[in-house]
Short mmCIF file of C-alpha atoms in Angstrom, two decimals:
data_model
loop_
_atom_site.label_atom_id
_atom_site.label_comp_id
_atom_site.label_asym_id
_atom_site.label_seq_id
_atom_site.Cartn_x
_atom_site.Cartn_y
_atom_site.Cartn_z
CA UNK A 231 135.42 83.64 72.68
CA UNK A 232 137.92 80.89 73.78
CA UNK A 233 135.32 79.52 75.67
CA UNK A 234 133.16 78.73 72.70
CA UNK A 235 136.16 77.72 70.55
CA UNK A 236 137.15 75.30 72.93
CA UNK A 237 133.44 73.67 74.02
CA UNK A 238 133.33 73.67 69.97
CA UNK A 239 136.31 71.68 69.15
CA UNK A 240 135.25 69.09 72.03
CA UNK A 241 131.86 68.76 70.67
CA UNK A 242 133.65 67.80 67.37
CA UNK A 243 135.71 65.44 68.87
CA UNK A 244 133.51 63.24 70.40
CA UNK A 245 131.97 62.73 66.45
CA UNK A 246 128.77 62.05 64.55
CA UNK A 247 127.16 59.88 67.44
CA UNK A 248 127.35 62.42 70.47
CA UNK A 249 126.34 64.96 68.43
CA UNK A 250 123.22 63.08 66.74
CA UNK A 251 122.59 62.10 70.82
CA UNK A 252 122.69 66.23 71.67
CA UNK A 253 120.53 66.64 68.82
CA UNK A 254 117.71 63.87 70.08
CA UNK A 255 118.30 65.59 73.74
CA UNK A 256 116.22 69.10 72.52
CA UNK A 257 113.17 67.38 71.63
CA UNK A 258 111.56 66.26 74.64
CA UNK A 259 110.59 62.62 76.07
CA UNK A 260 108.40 60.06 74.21
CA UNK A 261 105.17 59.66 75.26
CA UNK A 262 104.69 58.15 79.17
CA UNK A 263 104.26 54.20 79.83
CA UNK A 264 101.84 53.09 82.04
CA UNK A 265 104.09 53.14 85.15
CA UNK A 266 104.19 56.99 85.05
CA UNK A 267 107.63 57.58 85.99
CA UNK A 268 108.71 60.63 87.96
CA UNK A 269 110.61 62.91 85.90
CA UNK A 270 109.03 66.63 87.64
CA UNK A 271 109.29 67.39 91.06
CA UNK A 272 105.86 68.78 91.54
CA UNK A 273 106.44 70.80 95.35
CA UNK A 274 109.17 72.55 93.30
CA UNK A 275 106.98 73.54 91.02
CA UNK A 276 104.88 74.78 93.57
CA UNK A 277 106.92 76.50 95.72
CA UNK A 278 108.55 78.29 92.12
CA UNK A 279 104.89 79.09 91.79
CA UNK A 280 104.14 80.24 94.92
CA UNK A 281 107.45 82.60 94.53
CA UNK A 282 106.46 84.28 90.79
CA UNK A 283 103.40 84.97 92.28
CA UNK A 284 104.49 87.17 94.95
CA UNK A 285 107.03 89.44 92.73
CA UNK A 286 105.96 93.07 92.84
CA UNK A 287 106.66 92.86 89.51
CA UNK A 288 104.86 89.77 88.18
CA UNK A 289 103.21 91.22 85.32
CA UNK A 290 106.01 91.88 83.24
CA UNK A 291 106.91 88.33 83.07
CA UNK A 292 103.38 87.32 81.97
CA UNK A 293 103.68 88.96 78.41
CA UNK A 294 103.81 85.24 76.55
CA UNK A 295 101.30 83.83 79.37
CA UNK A 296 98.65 86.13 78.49
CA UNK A 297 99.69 85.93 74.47
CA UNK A 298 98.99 82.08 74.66
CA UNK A 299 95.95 82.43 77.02
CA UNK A 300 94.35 84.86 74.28
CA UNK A 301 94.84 82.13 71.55
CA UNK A 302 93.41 79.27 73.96
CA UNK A 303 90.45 81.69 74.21
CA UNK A 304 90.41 82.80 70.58
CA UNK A 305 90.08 78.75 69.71
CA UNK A 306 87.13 78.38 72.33
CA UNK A 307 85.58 81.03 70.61
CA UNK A 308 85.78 79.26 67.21
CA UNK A 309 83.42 76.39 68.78
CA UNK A 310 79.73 77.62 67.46
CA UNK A 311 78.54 76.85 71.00
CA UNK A 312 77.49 78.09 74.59
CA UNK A 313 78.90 76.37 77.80
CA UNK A 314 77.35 76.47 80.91
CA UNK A 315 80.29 75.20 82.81
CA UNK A 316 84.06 75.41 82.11
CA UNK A 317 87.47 74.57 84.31
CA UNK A 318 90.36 76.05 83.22
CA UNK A 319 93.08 73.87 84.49
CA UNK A 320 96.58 75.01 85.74
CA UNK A 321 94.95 79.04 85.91
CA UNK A 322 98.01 80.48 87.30
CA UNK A 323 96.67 84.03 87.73
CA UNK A 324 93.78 83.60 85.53
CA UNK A 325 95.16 84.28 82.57
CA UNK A 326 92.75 82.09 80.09
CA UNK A 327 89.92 83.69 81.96
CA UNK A 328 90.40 87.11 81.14
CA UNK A 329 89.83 86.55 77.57
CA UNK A 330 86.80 84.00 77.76
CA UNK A 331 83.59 86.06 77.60
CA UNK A 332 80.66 85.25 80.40
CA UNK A 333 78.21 84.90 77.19
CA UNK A 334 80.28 82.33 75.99
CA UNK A 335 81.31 80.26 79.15
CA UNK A 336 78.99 81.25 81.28
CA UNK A 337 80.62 79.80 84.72
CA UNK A 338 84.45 79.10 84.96
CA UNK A 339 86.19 76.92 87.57
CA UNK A 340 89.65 77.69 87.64
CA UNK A 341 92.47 75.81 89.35
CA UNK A 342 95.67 75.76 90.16
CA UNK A 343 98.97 73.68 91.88
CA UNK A 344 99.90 77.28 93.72
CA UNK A 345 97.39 78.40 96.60
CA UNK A 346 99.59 81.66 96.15
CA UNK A 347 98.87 81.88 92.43
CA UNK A 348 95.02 81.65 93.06
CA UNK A 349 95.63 84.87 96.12
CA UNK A 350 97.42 86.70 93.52
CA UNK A 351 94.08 86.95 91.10
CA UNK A 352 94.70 89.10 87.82
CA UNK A 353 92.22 92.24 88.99
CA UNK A 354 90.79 91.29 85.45
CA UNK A 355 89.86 88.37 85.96
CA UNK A 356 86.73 86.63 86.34
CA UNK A 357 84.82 84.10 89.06
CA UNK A 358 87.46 84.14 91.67
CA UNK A 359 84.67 82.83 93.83
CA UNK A 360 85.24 79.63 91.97
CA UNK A 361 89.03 78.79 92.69
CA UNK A 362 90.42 75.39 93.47
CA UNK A 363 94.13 74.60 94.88
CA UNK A 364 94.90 71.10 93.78
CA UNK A 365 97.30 68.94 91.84
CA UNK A 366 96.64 68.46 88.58
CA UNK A 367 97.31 64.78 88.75
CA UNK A 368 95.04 64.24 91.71
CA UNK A 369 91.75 66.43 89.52
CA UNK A 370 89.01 66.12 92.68
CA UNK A 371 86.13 66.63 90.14
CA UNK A 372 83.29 63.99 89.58
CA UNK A 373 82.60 62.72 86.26
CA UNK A 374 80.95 64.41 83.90
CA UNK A 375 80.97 67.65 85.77
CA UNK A 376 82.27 69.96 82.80
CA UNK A 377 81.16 71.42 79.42
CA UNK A 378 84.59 72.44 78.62
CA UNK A 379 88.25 72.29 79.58
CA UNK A 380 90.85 74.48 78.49
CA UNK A 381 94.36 74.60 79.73
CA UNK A 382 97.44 76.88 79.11
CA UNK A 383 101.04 76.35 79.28
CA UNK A 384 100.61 73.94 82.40
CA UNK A 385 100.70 70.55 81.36
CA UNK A 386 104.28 70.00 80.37
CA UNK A 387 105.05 70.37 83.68
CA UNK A 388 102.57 67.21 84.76
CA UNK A 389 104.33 63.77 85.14
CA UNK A 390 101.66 61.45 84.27
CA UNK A 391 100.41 63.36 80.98
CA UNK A 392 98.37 60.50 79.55
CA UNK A 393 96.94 59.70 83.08
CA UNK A 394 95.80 63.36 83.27
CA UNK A 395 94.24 63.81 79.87
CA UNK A 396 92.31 60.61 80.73
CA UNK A 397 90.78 62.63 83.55
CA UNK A 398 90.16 65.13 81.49
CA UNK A 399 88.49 62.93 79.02
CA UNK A 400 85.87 61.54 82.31
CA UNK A 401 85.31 65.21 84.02
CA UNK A 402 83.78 66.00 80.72
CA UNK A 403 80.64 66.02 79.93
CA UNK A 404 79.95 64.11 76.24
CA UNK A 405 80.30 66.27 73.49
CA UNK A 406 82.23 68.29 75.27
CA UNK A 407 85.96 69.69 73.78
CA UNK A 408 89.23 69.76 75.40
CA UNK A 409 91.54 73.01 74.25
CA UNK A 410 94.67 73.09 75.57
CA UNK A 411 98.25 74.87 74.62
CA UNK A 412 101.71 73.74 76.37
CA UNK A 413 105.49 74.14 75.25
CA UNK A 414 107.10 71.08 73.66
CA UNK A 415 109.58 69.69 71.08
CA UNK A 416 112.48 72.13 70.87
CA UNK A 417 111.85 74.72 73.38
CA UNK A 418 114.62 76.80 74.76
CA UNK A 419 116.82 74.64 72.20
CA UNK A 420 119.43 77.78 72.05
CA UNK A 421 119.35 77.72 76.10
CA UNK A 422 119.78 74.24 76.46
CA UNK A 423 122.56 73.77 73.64
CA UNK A 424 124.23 76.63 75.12
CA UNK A 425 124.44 74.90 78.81
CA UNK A 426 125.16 72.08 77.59
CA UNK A 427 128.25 73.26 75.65
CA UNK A 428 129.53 75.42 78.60
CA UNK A 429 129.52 71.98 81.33
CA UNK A 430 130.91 70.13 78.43
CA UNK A 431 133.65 72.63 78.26
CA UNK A 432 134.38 72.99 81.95
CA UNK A 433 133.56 69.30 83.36
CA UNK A 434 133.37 67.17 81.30
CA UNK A 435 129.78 65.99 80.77
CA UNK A 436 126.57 67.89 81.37
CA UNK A 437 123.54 68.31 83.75
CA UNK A 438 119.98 68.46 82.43
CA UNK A 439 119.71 72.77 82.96
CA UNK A 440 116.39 72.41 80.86
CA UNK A 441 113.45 70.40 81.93
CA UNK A 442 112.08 67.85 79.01
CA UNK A 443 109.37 68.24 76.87
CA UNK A 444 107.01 66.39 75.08
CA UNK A 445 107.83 65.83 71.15
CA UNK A 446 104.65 67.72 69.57
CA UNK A 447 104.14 64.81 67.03
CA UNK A 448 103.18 62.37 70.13
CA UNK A 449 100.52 65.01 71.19
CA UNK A 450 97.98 63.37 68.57
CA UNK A 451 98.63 60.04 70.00
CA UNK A 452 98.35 61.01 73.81
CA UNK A 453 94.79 62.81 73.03
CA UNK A 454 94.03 59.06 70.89
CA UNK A 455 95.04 56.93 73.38
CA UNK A 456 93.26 58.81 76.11
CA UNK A 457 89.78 58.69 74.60
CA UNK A 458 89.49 61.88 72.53
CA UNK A 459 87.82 62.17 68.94
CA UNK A 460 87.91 64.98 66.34
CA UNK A 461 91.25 65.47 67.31
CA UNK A 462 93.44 69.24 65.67
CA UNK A 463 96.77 69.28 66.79
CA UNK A 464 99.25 72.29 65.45
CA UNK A 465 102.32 73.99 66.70
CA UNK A 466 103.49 77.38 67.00
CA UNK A 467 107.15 78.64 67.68
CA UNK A 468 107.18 82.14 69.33
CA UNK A 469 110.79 83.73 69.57
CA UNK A 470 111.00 86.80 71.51
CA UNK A 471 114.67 88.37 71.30
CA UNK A 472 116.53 89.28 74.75
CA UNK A 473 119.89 91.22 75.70
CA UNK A 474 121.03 88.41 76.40
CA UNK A 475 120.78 85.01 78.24
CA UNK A 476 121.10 86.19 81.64
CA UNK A 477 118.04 88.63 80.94
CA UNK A 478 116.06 85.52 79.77
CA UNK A 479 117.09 83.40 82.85
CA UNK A 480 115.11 86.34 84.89
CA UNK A 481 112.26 86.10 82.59
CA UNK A 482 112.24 82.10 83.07
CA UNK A 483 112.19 82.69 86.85
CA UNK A 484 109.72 85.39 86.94
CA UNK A 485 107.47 82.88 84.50
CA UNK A 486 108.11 79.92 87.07
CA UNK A 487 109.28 78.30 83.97
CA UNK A 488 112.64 77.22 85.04
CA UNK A 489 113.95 73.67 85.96
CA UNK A 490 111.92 71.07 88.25
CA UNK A 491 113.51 68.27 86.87
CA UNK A 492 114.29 65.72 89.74
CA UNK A 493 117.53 65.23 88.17
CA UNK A 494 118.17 68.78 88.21
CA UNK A 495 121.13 69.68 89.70
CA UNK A 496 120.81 72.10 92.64
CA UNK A 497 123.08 75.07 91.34
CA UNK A 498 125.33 76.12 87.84
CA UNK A 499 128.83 78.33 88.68
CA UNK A 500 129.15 81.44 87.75
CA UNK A 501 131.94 80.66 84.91
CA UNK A 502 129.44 77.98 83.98
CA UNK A 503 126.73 80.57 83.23
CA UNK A 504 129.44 82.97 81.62
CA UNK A 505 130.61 80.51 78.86
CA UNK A 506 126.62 79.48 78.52
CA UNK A 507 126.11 83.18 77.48
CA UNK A 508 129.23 83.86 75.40
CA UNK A 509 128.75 80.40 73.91
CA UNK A 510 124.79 81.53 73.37
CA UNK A 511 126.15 84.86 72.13
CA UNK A 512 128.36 83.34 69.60
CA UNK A 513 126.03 80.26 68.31
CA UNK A 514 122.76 82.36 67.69
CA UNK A 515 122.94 85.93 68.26
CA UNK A 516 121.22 88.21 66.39
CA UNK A 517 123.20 91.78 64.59
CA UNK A 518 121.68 93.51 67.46
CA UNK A 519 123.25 92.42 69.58
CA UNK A 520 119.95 90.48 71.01
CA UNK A 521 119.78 86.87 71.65
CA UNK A 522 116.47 84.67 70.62
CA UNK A 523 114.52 82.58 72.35
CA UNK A 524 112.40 79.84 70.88
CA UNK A 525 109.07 78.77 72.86
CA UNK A 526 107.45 75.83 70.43
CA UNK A 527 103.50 76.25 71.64
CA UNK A 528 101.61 72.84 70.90
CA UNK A 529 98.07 73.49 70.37
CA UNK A 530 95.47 70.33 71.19
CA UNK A 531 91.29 70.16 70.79
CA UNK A 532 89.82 67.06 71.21
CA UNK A 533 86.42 65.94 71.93
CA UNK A 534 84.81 63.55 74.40
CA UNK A 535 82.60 61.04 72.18
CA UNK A 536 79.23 61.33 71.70
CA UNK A 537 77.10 59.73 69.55
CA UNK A 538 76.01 62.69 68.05
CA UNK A 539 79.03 63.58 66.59
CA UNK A 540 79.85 63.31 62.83
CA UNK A 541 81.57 59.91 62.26
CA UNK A 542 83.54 58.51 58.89
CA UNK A 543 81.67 57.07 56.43
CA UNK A 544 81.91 53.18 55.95
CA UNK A 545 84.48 52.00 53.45
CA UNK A 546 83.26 51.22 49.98
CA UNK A 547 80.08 52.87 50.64
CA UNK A 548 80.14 55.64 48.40
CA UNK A 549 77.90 55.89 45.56
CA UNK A 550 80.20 57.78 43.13
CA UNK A 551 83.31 57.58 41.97
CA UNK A 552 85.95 60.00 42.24
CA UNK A 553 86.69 59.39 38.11
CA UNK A 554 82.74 60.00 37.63
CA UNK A 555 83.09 63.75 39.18
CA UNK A 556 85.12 64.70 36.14
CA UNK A 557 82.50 63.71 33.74
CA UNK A 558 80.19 65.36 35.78
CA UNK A 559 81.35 68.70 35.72
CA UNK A 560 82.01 68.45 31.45
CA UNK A 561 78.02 67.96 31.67
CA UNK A 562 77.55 71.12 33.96
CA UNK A 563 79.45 73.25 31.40
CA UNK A 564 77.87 72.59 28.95
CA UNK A 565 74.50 72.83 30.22
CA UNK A 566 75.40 76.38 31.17
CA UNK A 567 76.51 77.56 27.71
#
């Protein structure tokens, strides 16, 4: 408990400005430029992939995969329409698949960064003739190839995220939606607080522990900028309780969800991690015992144009007005009396 007393009283000290900075540092990074910069290591990622895949025990860590896959599928299923041809993009083991009916999308190409991902197939799920290993920011699909393209909790991890949702705008065929889910704004903020606090405490500055994500009220822009119409953009934050921190840096690990920052650094000490989970204990531990975890879910549709598609009416060109609709319904009434 001295730990957290003492990272507490330093955060205090440094005043109003750090703290407003620490504050800005949970949400994630503003929306790309042009240039792309590199911010994920993406043969990490691949390799942290390729790991989680091969764990005897892989399924229990795939409780919140499969959760989010069910709603990506759920939304599909909302759209009063057949597709002949779907990708799902970033598959891991297939999760989105298993809940997307064959009547519904009636072929689904599913792909994925991890070649060992793709060998380690869900038994439940479906087409695993139709499996692609490739980079996400290299999509080797022609244009207007797809009906549909869903993706779930993948893309945070892409560097280039308008770049790729430009791609996905082109591999679609017209009329055709995007539905996608990925964590952003203030995921993990407990965790990364919590780290942040303990490296303050015991050198003096702080590491980035907790890759950056994507602030979920840029999401609508991204989809805008890159082409997409009839755009729906929510949020949904999922906390799931855990003995403590330790026990969710397992889960993390098992999810390949932990850091591939390239400014990560390469390891934490152990009386680093310590004061992270007394400090984590201290700052937002449930009665229980338990400690929460926040995962903020950003759920996108957007549609490729097509001129089909229902369009705004032109300004001024109504042929009522709004004060009219009153006087309107006074007539109604009393015509039904």
């Amino acid at each position: 408990m001295a730990t957290v007393s003492s990272a507490l009283r330093q955060l205090r000290a440094l005043g109003a400005p750090f703290r407003r900075a620490a504050l800005r540092s949970l949400s994630s990074t503003p929306a790309q430029s042009a240039a792309a910069p590199k911010v994920f290591d993406r043969d990490v990622k691949r390799r942290q992939r390729d790991w989680a895949a091969r764990s005897p025990n892989v399924h229990q860590f795939e409780i919140l995969r499969d959760e989010i896959a069910w709603q990506v599928a759920d939304r599909v299923a909302d759209v009063a329409r057949e597709f002949e041809h779907g990708l799902d993009l970033g598959c891991g083991r297939g999760h989105v698949g298993k809940h997307l009916d064959m009547d519904l999308v009636h072929k689904l190409t599913q792909c994925d960064l991890s070649q060992g991902m793709l060998d380690a197939f869900d038994d439940e799920t479906r087409d695993k003739e139709y499996q692609v290993c490739c980079d996400d920011e290299a999509l080797p699909f022609d244009d207007n190839t797809f009906d549909i393209v869903v993706s779930s909790l993948n893309l945070h991890w892409v560097n280039d995220l308008p770049g790729v949702l430009g791609k996905v705008k082109k591999i679609l065929k017209p009329d055709g939606p995007f539905v996608g889910a990925m964590f952003g704004g203030d995921t993990l903020y407990e965790l990364r607080c919590s780290l942040q606090l303990a490296e303050l405490e015991r050198h003096g500055g702080f590491a980035p522990r907790i890759s950056p994500f994507v602030d979920s009220r840029d999401v609508g822009g991204l989809l805008q900028h890159a082409g997409f119409t009839l755009l729906t953009v929510d949020t949904d934050d999922v906390v799931i309780n855990y003995p403590s921190m330790l026990e969710l840096l397992l889960d993390l690990r098992g999810m390949a969800e932990t850091n591939a920052a390239l400014s990560r650094r390469p390891y934490i000490r152990s009386d680093t991690l310590q004061a992270a989970a007394a400090i984590y204990q201290a700052m937002y531990g449930n009665e229980d015992g338990t400690v929460p975890a926040t995962f903020r879910v950003v759920h996108m549709v957007g549609w490729k144009p097509d001129p089909s598609q229902p369009t705004a009416m032109r300004r001024g060109s109504a042929e009522k007005s709004l004060k009219d609709l009153g006087v309107d319904l006074e007539t109604l009434q009393e015509q039904l009396k």
